[in-house]
Amino acid sequence: MSRRTFAVGIVVVLVVFAGLGFLVDRLNGDRLRPEGVAEDWLVAVGDTTRKGVRAESEERAAEIGPVELAQSLLDAAGDTDGDRAFTDLEVGKAATDSGAERVPFRLHIHEADDATDGVVVLERTGERWRVVGIDQRRAGERVPSEGGPPPSSAPNWVWLVGLAVGLVVTGLASLAVRLA
Amino acid sequence: MERWGRRPTAMVYFAGGIIFSMVLFQVSDKVVSFFALMLAVFFGLGMSPLMGAFATELFPTRIRGQAAAWVRNWFEIAGFVLGPALVGVLGDHATGAIGNVGDTVTLLMVLQLPTIWLVWRYMPETKGLELEDIHA
């Protein structure tokens, strides 16, 4: 293997890295799922009791929806001594109801043994989702750990495409080895 | 690695890491997850010394140092960064193309499956050889 081949190999790998970044950006597009927005909001709300990031978290949550909507959850957490209000949280698949999206959630409030559940209600405003309320769950609204569907999952064809891409990359690597 | 040889050991560890990671990120049963996690970590961590051996033994002596430095400090670290970053970007519930961390990790594992063939086909067996005797 010559130095030139080695240098070419490095350049090819760097180009592949850059191409991968571009591809991922194109694949993601402008997608914005209500489940993820609800999750981001709950995380931000939970962080409003964290020492050092309170102001930033309040700002982050307010961009999605008023923190006051989750005041009952924050009140239940009480004094967290600088920790986050929710130790863990999980969201399920959204369901459409009268133009709004209902995202079921399940979380543990600081130092509480029992989980708290509910539904985050979001409405679309332009290209963004905005949290407009927290509601109680209805029948059938579950998170994945309770047997509900995940917020999103890969369609079946993605697995075949993944395997095909792996084979193509392997073929290209094999070709590069033969050419080197 | 010294007893079985680099190549078969690498294939076993690659396959084990891939398969048990797929199981780990596709099941919700706690017991299965626990054992899948242990085995995925076992085989995943085991890849590191294998890659270390390949990185130094794959290249001829005149570029061995430079090549090993690139492989380990550049591409391997890039993998440490890009792998989790890809999972976060593609698996993000709000904006990710897949929107599911478990499926994203599994997809990345599926992508790796054919690389086992690359190891079998192209990696030279250097078990028992002195560095000076390796002429890649």
Coordinates of C-alpha atoms in Angstrom, one line a residue:
Chain A
M1 CA 0.0 0.0 0.0
S2 CA 1.5 3.3 -1.1
R3 CA 1.3 6.6 0.7
R4 CA -0.8 8.0 -2.2
T5 CA -3.3 5.1 -1.8
F6 CA -3.4 5.8 1.9
A7 CA -4.1 9.5 1.4
V8 CA -6.8 8.7 -1.2
G9 CA -8.4 6.3 1.2
I10 CA -8.6 9.0 3.9
V11 CA -10.1 11.5 1.5
V12 CA -12.7 9.0 0.3
V13 CA -13.7 8.3 4.0
L14 CA -14.0 12.0 4.7
V15 CA -16.2 12.5 1.6
V16 CA -18.4 9.6 2.7
F17 CA -18.8 11.2 6.2
A18 CA -19.8 14.5 4.5
G19 CA -22.2 12.6 2.2
L20 CA -23.7 10.8 5.1
G21 CA -24.4 14.1 6.9
F22 CA -26.1 15.4 3.8
L23 CA -28.1 12.3 3.4
V24 CA -29.3 12.2 7.0
D25 CA -30.3 15.9 6.7
R26 CA -32.4 15.1 3.6
L27 CA -34.0 12.1 5.2
N28 CA -35.1 14.0 8.3
G29 CA -36.5 16.9 6.1
D30 CA -38.9 19.2 7.9
R31 CA -40.6 16.5 9.9
L32 CA -42.1 17.5 13.3
R33 CA -44.0 14.9 15.2
P34 CA -46.3 16.0 18.1
E35 CA -45.0 13.1 20.2
G36 CA -41.5 14.5 20.2
V37 CA -42.7 18.0 20.8
A38 CA -44.7 16.8 23.8
E39 CA -41.7 15.0 25.1
D40 CA -39.4 18.0 24.6
W41 CA -41.9 20.1 26.5
L42 CA -42.2 17.7 29.4
V43 CA -38.4 17.4 29.6
A44 CA -38.1 21.2 29.6
V45 CA -40.8 21.6 32.2
G46 CA -39.1 19.0 34.4
D47 CA -35.8 20.8 34.1
T48 CA -37.3 24.1 35.4
T49 CA -36.5 22.9 38.9
R50 CA -32.9 22.0 38.0
K51 CA -30.2 24.1 39.6
G52 CA -28.3 26.1 37.0
V53 CA -30.6 25.6 34.0
R54 CA -33.9 27.0 35.3
A55 CA -34.1 30.1 33.2
E56 CA -33.0 28.3 30.1
S57 CA -35.5 25.5 30.7
E58 CA -38.4 27.9 31.3
E59 CA -37.5 29.6 28.0
R60 CA -37.3 26.3 26.2
A61 CA -40.6 25.1 27.6
A62 CA -42.4 28.4 26.9
E63 CA -41.5 28.2 23.2
I64 CA -43.7 25.1 23.0
G65 CA -46.3 25.8 25.6
P66 CA -46.9 27.6 28.9
V67 CA -45.2 26.0 31.9
E68 CA -48.2 26.8 34.0
L69 CA -50.2 24.0 32.2
A70 CA -48.0 21.6 34.1
Q71 CA -48.1 23.4 37.4
S72 CA -49.9 20.6 39.2
L73 CA -47.1 18.2 38.2
L74 CA -44.5 20.7 39.4
D75 CA -46.4 21.3 42.7
A76 CA -46.4 17.5 43.3
A77 CA -42.7 17.5 43.0
G78 CA -42.3 20.0 45.7
D79 CA -38.8 21.1 46.7
T80 CA -36.4 19.0 44.5
D81 CA -33.3 20.5 46.0
G82 CA -32.0 21.5 42.6
D83 CA -32.8 18.2 40.9
R84 CA -35.2 17.8 37.9
A85 CA -38.9 17.5 38.7
F86 CA -39.4 14.3 36.7
T87 CA -36.9 11.5 37.1
D88 CA -38.1 9.7 33.9
L89 CA -40.8 10.1 31.3
E90 CA -42.2 8.3 28.4
V91 CA -44.6 9.3 25.6
G92 CA -46.8 7.1 23.4
K93 CA -48.3 7.5 20.0
A94 CA -50.5 10.6 19.4
A95 CA -54.2 10.3 18.6
T96 CA -56.1 13.0 16.7
D97 CA -59.2 14.4 18.4
S98 CA -61.1 17.4 17.0
G99 CA -58.1 18.8 15.3
A100 CA -55.8 18.4 18.3
E101 CA -53.3 15.7 19.0
R102 CA -53.4 13.8 22.3
V103 CA -50.0 12.4 23.3
P104 CA -50.2 10.0 26.3
F105 CA -47.4 10.2 28.8
R106 CA -46.1 8.5 31.9
L107 CA -43.6 9.9 34.3
H108 CA -42.1 9.6 37.8
I109 CA -42.2 12.8 39.8
H110 CA -39.2 13.5 42.0
E111 CA -38.9 10.9 44.8
A112 CA -42.3 9.5 44.1
D113 CA -42.7 5.7 43.9
D114 CA -45.8 5.6 41.8
A115 CA -45.9 6.8 38.2
T116 CA -48.1 9.7 37.1
D117 CA -49.8 9.5 33.7
G118 CA -51.8 11.9 31.6
V119 CA -52.1 13.3 28.1
V120 CA -50.5 16.3 26.6
V121 CA -52.8 18.1 24.1
L122 CA -51.2 19.9 21.2
E123 CA -52.5 22.0 18.4
R124 CA -50.9 22.9 15.1
T125 CA -50.1 26.6 14.6
G126 CA -48.5 27.1 11.2
E127 CA -45.6 24.8 11.0
R128 CA -45.2 24.3 14.7
W129 CA -47.0 22.3 17.4
R130 CA -48.1 24.1 20.6
V131 CA -49.1 22.6 23.9
V132 CA -52.5 23.8 24.9
G133 CA -53.3 21.6 27.8
I134 CA -52.8 18.5 30.0
D135 CA -55.7 16.1 30.2
Q136 CA -56.5 12.8 31.8
R137 CA -56.1 9.7 29.8
R138 CA -59.0 8.1 28.0
A139 CA -59.5 4.4 27.4
G140 CA -56.8 2.9 25.0
E141 CA -54.3 5.8 25.5
R142 CA -51.1 4.0 26.6
V143 CA -47.4 4.4 26.4
P144 CA -45.1 1.6 25.0
S145 CA -44.2 0.2 28.4
E146 CA -47.9 -0.3 29.0
G147 CA -48.3 -2.1 25.7
G148 CA -49.2 0.9 23.6
P149 CA -47.7 1.7 20.2
P150 CA -44.4 3.6 20.1
P151 CA -44.5 7.2 18.9
S152 CA -42.9 6.1 15.6
S153 CA -41.3 3.0 14.2
A154 CA -39.4 2.1 11.1
P155 CA -41.5 0.7 8.2
N156 CA -40.7 -2.8 7.0
W157 CA -39.0 -1.7 3.8
V158 CA -36.4 0.2 5.8
W159 CA -34.8 -3.0 7.0
L160 CA -34.4 -4.3 3.4
V161 CA -33.0 -0.9 2.4
G162 CA -30.6 -1.0 5.3
L163 CA -29.4 -4.4 4.3
A164 CA -29.1 -3.4 0.7
V165 CA -27.1 -0.2 1.7
G166 CA -24.8 -2.4 3.9
L167 CA -24.2 -4.7 0.9
V168 CA -23.4 -1.8 -1.4
V169 CA -21.0 -0.2 1.2
T170 CA -19.4 -3.7 1.6
G171 CA -19.1 -4.0 -2.2
L172 CA -17.5 -0.5 -2.5
A173 CA -15.1 -1.4 0.3
S174 CA -14.2 -4.6 -1.4
L175 CA -13.6 -2.7 -4.7
A176 CA -11.4 -0.2 -2.9
V177 CA -9.3 -3.0 -1.4
R178 CA -8.9 -4.6 -4.9
L179 CA -7.9 -1.3 -6.5
A180 CA -5.5 -0.4 -3.7
Chain B
M1 CA -7.3 -13.7 19.8
E2 CA -3.9 -15.3 20.2
R3 CA -5.3 -18.9 20.3
W4 CA -8.1 -18.7 17.7
G5 CA -6.6 -16.1 15.5
R6 CA -7.6 -12.5 14.7
R7 CA -10.0 -13.2 11.9
P8 CA -12.3 -15.8 13.5
T9 CA -12.3 -13.9 16.8
A10 CA -13.2 -10.7 15.0
M11 CA -16.1 -12.5 13.1
V12 CA -17.5 -14.0 16.3
Y13 CA -17.3 -10.7 18.2
F14 CA -18.7 -8.6 15.3
A15 CA -21.6 -11.1 14.9
G16 CA -22.2 -11.3 18.7
G17 CA -22.2 -7.5 19.0
I18 CA -24.5 -7.0 16.1
I19 CA -27.0 -9.7 17.0
F20 CA -27.3 -9.0 20.7
S21 CA -27.5 -5.3 20.1
M22 CA -30.4 -6.0 17.8
V23 CA -32.1 -8.1 20.4
L24 CA -31.5 -5.6 23.1
F25 CA -33.2 -2.8 21.1
Q26 CA -36.1 -4.8 19.9
V27 CA -37.4 -6.5 23.0
S28 CA -39.2 -5.0 26.0
D29 CA -39.0 -8.0 28.3
K30 CA -36.7 -7.0 31.2
V31 CA -35.0 -10.4 31.7
V32 CA -34.2 -10.8 28.0
S33 CA -33.1 -7.2 27.9
F34 CA -30.8 -7.8 30.8
F35 CA -29.0 -10.7 29.2
A36 CA -28.9 -9.1 25.8
L37 CA -27.4 -6.0 27.4
M38 CA -24.7 -8.1 29.1
L39 CA -23.8 -10.0 25.9
A40 CA -24.0 -6.9 23.7
V41 CA -21.6 -5.0 26.0
F42 CA -19.3 -8.1 26.2
F43 CA -19.0 -8.5 22.5
G44 CA -19.1 -4.7 21.8
L45 CA -16.2 -4.0 24.2
G46 CA -14.3 -7.1 22.9
M47 CA -14.2 -5.4 19.5
S48 CA -11.9 -2.7 20.8
P49 CA -8.7 -4.8 21.3
L50 CA -9.4 -6.6 18.1
M51 CA -9.5 -3.3 16.2
G52 CA -6.4 -2.2 18.0
A53 CA -4.6 -5.4 16.8
F54 CA -5.8 -4.9 13.2
A55 CA -4.9 -1.2 13.2
T56 CA -1.3 -1.9 14.0
E57 CA -0.8 -5.2 12.2
L58 CA -2.7 -4.4 9.0
F59 CA -0.2 -2.0 7.6
P60 CA 3.5 -2.3 6.6
T61 CA 6.1 -1.0 9.0
R62 CA 6.9 2.1 7.0
I63 CA 3.4 3.6 7.5
R64 CA 2.4 1.6 10.5
G65 CA 2.5 4.4 13.0
Q66 CA 0.7 6.9 10.8
A67 CA -1.9 4.4 9.7
A68 CA -2.6 3.2 13.2
A69 CA -2.9 6.8 14.4
W70 CA -5.4 7.6 11.7
V71 CA -7.4 4.5 12.2
R72 CA -7.6 4.7 16.0
N73 CA -7.6 8.4 16.6
W74 CA -9.5 9.7 13.7
F75 CA -11.9 7.1 12.2
E76 CA -12.5 5.2 15.5
I77 CA -13.2 8.4 17.4
A78 CA -15.3 9.6 14.5
G79 CA -17.3 6.4 14.9
F80 CA -17.7 7.0 18.6
V81 CA -19.1 10.4 17.8
L82 CA -21.1 9.7 14.6
G83 CA -22.7 6.5 15.8
P84 CA -24.5 7.9 18.8
A85 CA -25.1 11.2 16.9
L86 CA -26.8 9.3 14.1
V87 CA -29.0 7.5 16.6
G88 CA -30.0 10.8 18.1
V89 CA -30.6 12.5 14.8
L90 CA -32.5 9.7 13.1
G91 CA -34.3 8.4 16.2
D92 CA -35.4 11.8 17.6
H93 CA -39.2 11.5 18.4
A94 CA -39.8 15.0 17.0
T95 CA -37.7 15.4 13.9
G96 CA -36.0 12.0 13.2
A97 CA -36.6 10.2 9.9
I98 CA -37.2 7.0 11.9
G99 CA -38.3 8.6 15.1
N100 CA -37.5 5.6 17.3
V101 CA -34.2 5.0 19.0
G102 CA -34.5 1.2 19.1
D103 CA -35.3 0.9 15.4
T104 CA -32.5 3.3 14.5
V105 CA -29.9 1.3 16.5
T106 CA -31.2 -1.9 14.9
L107 CA -31.0 -0.4 11.5
L108 CA -27.4 0.6 12.1
M109 CA -26.7 -3.0 13.2
V110 CA -28.3 -4.3 10.0
L111 CA -26.0 -2.1 8.0
Q112 CA -23.0 -3.6 9.7
L113 CA -24.0 -7.3 9.0
P114 CA -22.2 -7.5 5.6
T115 CA -19.0 -6.2 7.1
I116 CA -18.5 -9.6 8.7
W117 CA -17.8 -10.9 5.2
L118 CA -15.2 -8.1 4.7
V119 CA -13.4 -9.4 7.8
W120 CA -13.5 -13.0 6.5
R121 CA -12.5 -12.1 3.0
Y122 CA -9.8 -9.4 3.4
M123 CA -8.4 -9.3 6.9
P124 CA -5.0 -11.0 7.0
E125 CA -4.4 -13.5 9.7
T126 CA -1.5 -12.3 11.8
K127 CA -1.6 -14.7 14.7
G128 CA 1.8 -15.6 15.8
L129 CA 3.6 -13.3 13.3
E130 CA 6.2 -10.8 14.3
L131 CA 5.4 -7.2 13.2
E132 CA 8.6 -7.2 11.0
D133 CA 7.2 -10.3 9.2
I134 CA 4.0 -8.6 8.2
H135 CA 4.0 -7.1 4.7
A136 CA 0.5 -6.0 3.9

